[in-house]
Amino acid sequence: MKTALVAGSTGLVGSQLLELLLKDERYSKAIAISRKKLTLTHSKLVNVICELSQFASHQKDLKADDVFCCLGTTMRQAKSKEAFRAVDFDAPFSLAKISREQGAKRFLLVSALGANKSSSIFYNRVKGEAEESIRQIGFDASHIFRPSLLLGTRKEQRSGEEAAKVVYKFFGWLVPNKYQAIESIKVARAMLAFANEEQFGNFVHESREMQNF
């Protein structure tokens, strides 16, 4: 059986993914990285408590077969471009590099629709740069997931996201398939599914593909 590692385990996608992993018989252990101790308990769960900037100090605790990175913030929450980049680029890259050194075979990253390292939009550019950095590390397989607007209940509220959900509720039928909002559990299911396929190389999964899960 395998060991899974989840970064962002208290977030919208990460929390649901962690629950799926704990129920999945293909995994004997699920390592969850968090800044504070999780309230969730399970015989398979190992909670590694550390700041995103301190992965290097916990290298021996980050040994897993499949690494799921569900980290992400917003400019409103981060309050600066530097702080945003620390969460959405520096942390995923550091985790990927360290976990690969510890023997990880697969890395699965939640990115965003529109991610592009050449974009003039800061958010999209950082997401795209993070994707590219993961591809360069050399995992047996890397999977990038680009969801559209995520539907679900977060522990912390994101005002812009909540406003978008209200608009989508009434006008979602006008949105092209590529941009349709997606339930966070579908993203979690897709990540788990692709982590257990015998594929080699770098893959990108757009939001409309994840709608099938």
Short mmCIF file of C-alpha atoms in Angstrom, two decimals:
data_model
loop_
_atom_site.label_atom_id
_atom_site.label_comp_id
_atom_site.label_asym_id
_atom_site.label_seq_id
_atom_site.Cartn_x
_atom_site.Cartn_y
_atom_site.Cartn_z
CA MET A 1 0.00 0.00 0.00
CA LYS A 2 1.00 3.60 -0.53
CA THR A 3 1.59 6.72 1.53
CA ALA A 4 -0.09 9.98 0.56
CA LEU A 5 0.88 13.49 1.58
CA VAL A 6 -1.56 16.41 1.49
CA ALA A 7 -0.56 20.07 1.76
CA GLY A 8 -3.51 22.39 2.20
CA SER A 9 -5.47 19.76 4.10
CA THR A 10 -7.78 22.31 5.74
CA GLY A 11 -8.80 23.97 2.48
CA LEU A 12 -11.83 23.37 0.30
CA VAL A 13 -10.31 20.68 -1.93
CA GLY A 14 -7.64 19.44 0.46
CA SER A 15 -10.03 18.64 3.31
CA GLN A 16 -12.27 16.57 1.06
CA LEU A 17 -9.30 14.85 -0.52
CA LEU A 18 -7.95 13.90 2.90
CA GLU A 19 -11.25 12.26 3.81
CA LEU A 20 -11.18 10.27 0.57
CA LEU A 21 -7.62 9.13 1.21
CA LEU A 22 -8.43 7.95 4.73
CA LYS A 23 -11.18 5.74 3.30
CA ASP A 24 -9.10 4.44 0.39
CA GLU A 25 -7.63 0.97 0.97
CA ARG A 26 -4.80 1.66 -1.47
CA TYR A 27 -3.22 3.96 1.13
CA SER A 28 -1.90 2.80 4.49
CA LYS A 29 -0.93 6.29 5.62
CA ALA A 30 -2.05 9.85 4.91
CA ILE A 31 0.28 12.64 5.97
CA ALA A 32 -1.46 15.99 6.37
CA ILE A 33 0.58 19.18 6.61
CA SER A 34 -1.07 21.99 8.53
CA ARG A 35 -0.11 25.12 10.43
CA LYS A 36 -2.29 24.09 13.38
CA LYS A 37 -3.20 20.70 14.80
CA LEU A 38 -6.10 19.09 12.97
CA THR A 39 -9.24 18.18 14.89
CA LEU A 40 -9.66 15.14 12.67
CA THR A 41 -8.29 11.85 14.02
CA HIS A 42 -7.80 8.54 12.22
CA SER A 43 -5.51 5.52 12.54
CA LYS A 44 -4.01 6.26 9.10
CA LEU A 45 -3.56 9.99 9.67
CA VAL A 46 -0.22 11.59 10.52
CA ASN A 47 -0.43 15.34 11.14
CA VAL A 48 2.78 17.26 10.45
CA ILE A 49 2.51 20.76 11.90
CA CYS A 50 4.71 23.35 10.22
CA GLU A 51 4.69 26.70 8.45
CA LEU A 52 4.77 26.69 4.65
CA SER A 53 8.26 28.18 4.73
CA GLN A 54 9.60 25.38 6.95
CA PHE A 55 9.25 22.29 4.78
CA ALA A 56 13.03 21.91 4.71
CA SER A 57 13.05 21.44 8.48
CA HIS A 58 10.64 18.51 8.18
CA GLN A 59 12.18 16.60 5.29
CA LYS A 60 12.05 13.20 6.98
CA ASP A 61 8.35 13.70 7.71
CA LEU A 62 7.52 14.37 4.06
CA LYS A 63 8.24 10.92 2.65
CA ALA A 64 5.34 9.70 0.49
CA ASP A 65 4.51 8.02 -2.80
CA ASP A 66 1.84 10.49 -3.91
CA VAL A 67 2.00 14.18 -2.99
CA PHE A 68 -1.16 16.29 -3.29
CA CYS A 69 -0.62 20.05 -3.18
CA CYS A 70 -3.85 21.97 -2.55
CA LEU A 71 -2.26 25.20 -1.36
CA GLY A 72 -3.59 28.54 -2.52
CA THR A 73 -4.58 32.00 -1.38
CA THR A 74 -5.94 35.23 -2.86
CA MET A 75 -4.45 38.68 -3.23
CA ARG A 76 -7.00 39.96 -0.72
CA GLN A 77 -5.91 37.43 1.87
CA ALA A 78 -2.20 37.68 1.13
CA LYS A 79 -2.24 41.50 1.05
CA SER A 80 0.89 41.71 -1.12
CA LYS A 81 2.33 40.15 -4.26
CA GLU A 82 5.27 38.81 -2.27
CA ALA A 83 3.02 37.07 0.27
CA PHE A 84 0.83 35.67 -2.50
CA ARG A 85 3.84 34.28 -4.33
CA ALA A 86 5.13 32.69 -1.13
CA VAL A 87 1.97 30.57 -0.89
CA ASP A 88 1.22 29.89 -4.54
CA PHE A 89 4.75 29.43 -5.92
CA ASP A 90 7.42 29.13 -3.24
CA ALA A 91 5.59 26.61 -1.04
CA PRO A 92 4.50 24.22 -3.84
CA PHE A 93 7.97 24.32 -5.41
CA SER A 94 9.68 23.68 -2.07
CA LEU A 95 7.33 20.81 -1.27
CA ALA A 96 7.82 19.27 -4.69
CA LYS A 97 11.60 19.50 -4.54
CA ILE A 98 11.86 18.06 -1.03
CA SER A 99 9.30 15.30 -1.55
CA ARG A 100 11.02 14.22 -4.76
CA GLU A 101 14.32 14.00 -2.89
CA GLN A 102 12.48 11.81 -0.36
CA GLY A 103 11.32 9.45 -3.10
CA ALA A 104 7.89 10.72 -4.15
CA LYS A 105 6.76 9.33 -7.50
CA ARG A 106 3.76 11.52 -8.27
CA PHE A 107 2.96 15.17 -7.60
CA LEU A 108 -0.57 16.49 -8.04
CA LEU A 109 -1.09 20.26 -7.94
CA VAL A 110 -4.28 22.30 -7.74
CA SER A 111 -3.65 25.29 -9.99
CA ALA A 112 -6.31 27.48 -11.62
CA LEU A 113 -8.15 28.01 -14.87
CA GLY A 114 -6.15 30.45 -16.97
CA ALA A 115 -2.76 29.64 -15.44
CA ASN A 116 -0.04 30.81 -17.84
CA LYS A 117 3.57 31.64 -17.03
CA SER A 118 3.54 34.31 -19.75
CA SER A 119 0.30 35.99 -18.65
CA SER A 120 0.21 39.73 -17.99
CA ILE A 121 -2.15 38.98 -15.09
CA PHE A 122 -0.10 38.45 -11.93
CA TYR A 123 -2.34 35.72 -10.46
CA ASN A 124 -2.37 33.65 -13.65
CA ARG A 125 1.35 34.17 -14.20
CA VAL A 126 2.33 32.93 -10.73
CA LYS A 127 0.07 29.89 -11.13
CA GLY A 128 1.67 29.16 -14.50
CA GLU A 129 5.18 29.55 -13.11
CA ALA A 130 4.32 27.14 -10.31
CA GLU A 131 3.09 24.58 -12.84
CA GLU A 132 6.29 24.87 -14.87
CA SER A 133 8.50 24.52 -11.80
CA ILE A 134 6.77 21.25 -10.90
CA ARG A 135 7.23 19.84 -14.41
CA GLN A 136 10.97 20.51 -14.26
CA ILE A 137 11.57 18.49 -11.09
CA GLY A 138 11.26 15.11 -12.76
CA PHE A 139 8.54 13.12 -11.04
CA ASP A 140 7.43 9.87 -12.64
CA ALA A 141 4.17 11.74 -13.19
CA SER A 142 2.98 15.25 -12.45
CA HIS A 143 -0.69 16.18 -12.71
CA ILE A 144 -1.84 19.79 -12.85
CA PHE A 145 -5.51 20.49 -12.11
CA ARG A 146 -7.04 23.75 -13.34
CA PRO A 147 -10.49 24.15 -11.80
CA SER A 148 -12.80 27.05 -12.54
CA LEU A 149 -14.77 28.67 -9.70
CA LEU A 150 -14.89 26.16 -6.85
CA LEU A 151 -18.24 25.38 -5.27
CA GLY A 152 -18.32 24.30 -1.65
CA THR A 153 -18.22 25.65 1.89
CA ARG A 154 -14.90 27.02 3.05
CA LYS A 155 -13.92 27.37 6.68
CA GLU A 156 -12.81 30.91 5.85
CA GLN A 157 -14.91 33.17 3.66
CA ARG A 158 -13.55 34.72 0.46
CA SER A 159 -15.79 37.68 -0.32
CA GLY A 160 -15.01 37.84 -4.03
CA GLU A 161 -15.59 34.12 -4.43
CA GLU A 162 -18.86 34.26 -2.51
CA ALA A 163 -20.10 37.10 -4.71
CA ALA A 164 -19.19 35.12 -7.82
CA LYS A 165 -21.15 32.13 -6.51
CA VAL A 166 -24.26 34.27 -6.06
CA VAL A 167 -24.00 35.55 -9.64
CA TYR A 168 -23.33 32.03 -10.91
CA LYS A 169 -26.43 30.69 -9.17
CA PHE A 170 -28.62 32.81 -11.43
CA PHE A 171 -26.58 33.11 -14.61
CA GLY A 172 -24.46 29.94 -14.60
CA TRP A 173 -26.43 28.49 -17.49
CA LEU A 174 -24.98 31.22 -19.72
CA VAL A 175 -21.39 30.24 -18.95
CA PRO A 176 -19.52 28.13 -21.58
CA ASN A 177 -18.64 24.59 -20.47
CA LYS A 178 -14.94 25.43 -20.10
CA TYR A 179 -15.72 28.03 -17.44
CA GLN A 180 -18.53 26.27 -15.58
CA ALA A 181 -18.11 26.33 -11.80
CA ILE A 182 -17.12 22.99 -10.33
CA GLU A 183 -17.85 21.26 -7.04
CA SER A 184 -14.69 20.91 -4.99
CA ILE A 185 -15.37 17.22 -4.32
CA LYS A 186 -15.06 16.55 -8.06
CA VAL A 187 -11.57 18.04 -8.05
CA ALA A 188 -10.65 15.88 -5.06
CA ARG A 189 -11.99 12.76 -6.77
CA ALA A 190 -10.10 13.55 -9.96
CA MET A 191 -6.85 13.99 -8.06
CA LEU A 192 -7.27 10.65 -6.31
CA ALA A 193 -8.16 8.90 -9.55
CA PHE A 194 -5.17 10.16 -11.52
CA ALA A 195 -2.80 9.44 -8.63
CA ASN A 196 -3.66 5.80 -9.10
CA GLU A 197 -3.21 5.53 -12.84
CA GLU A 198 0.02 4.06 -14.17
CA GLN A 199 1.01 7.07 -16.24
CA PHE A 200 4.39 8.66 -16.81
CA GLY A 201 4.98 12.27 -17.83
CA ASN A 202 3.40 15.66 -17.23
CA PHE A 203 -0.36 16.07 -17.51
CA VAL A 204 -2.80 18.98 -17.34
CA HIS A 205 -6.45 18.48 -16.44
CA GLU A 206 -8.82 21.31 -17.28
CA SER A 207 -11.97 22.06 -15.31
CA ARG A 208 -14.36 20.54 -17.86
CA GLU A 209 -12.51 17.20 -17.64
CA MET A 210 -12.92 17.15 -13.86
CA GLN A 211 -16.67 17.67 -14.18
CA ASN A 212 -16.90 13.95 -15.01
CA PHE A 213 -15.84 12.88 -11.53
#
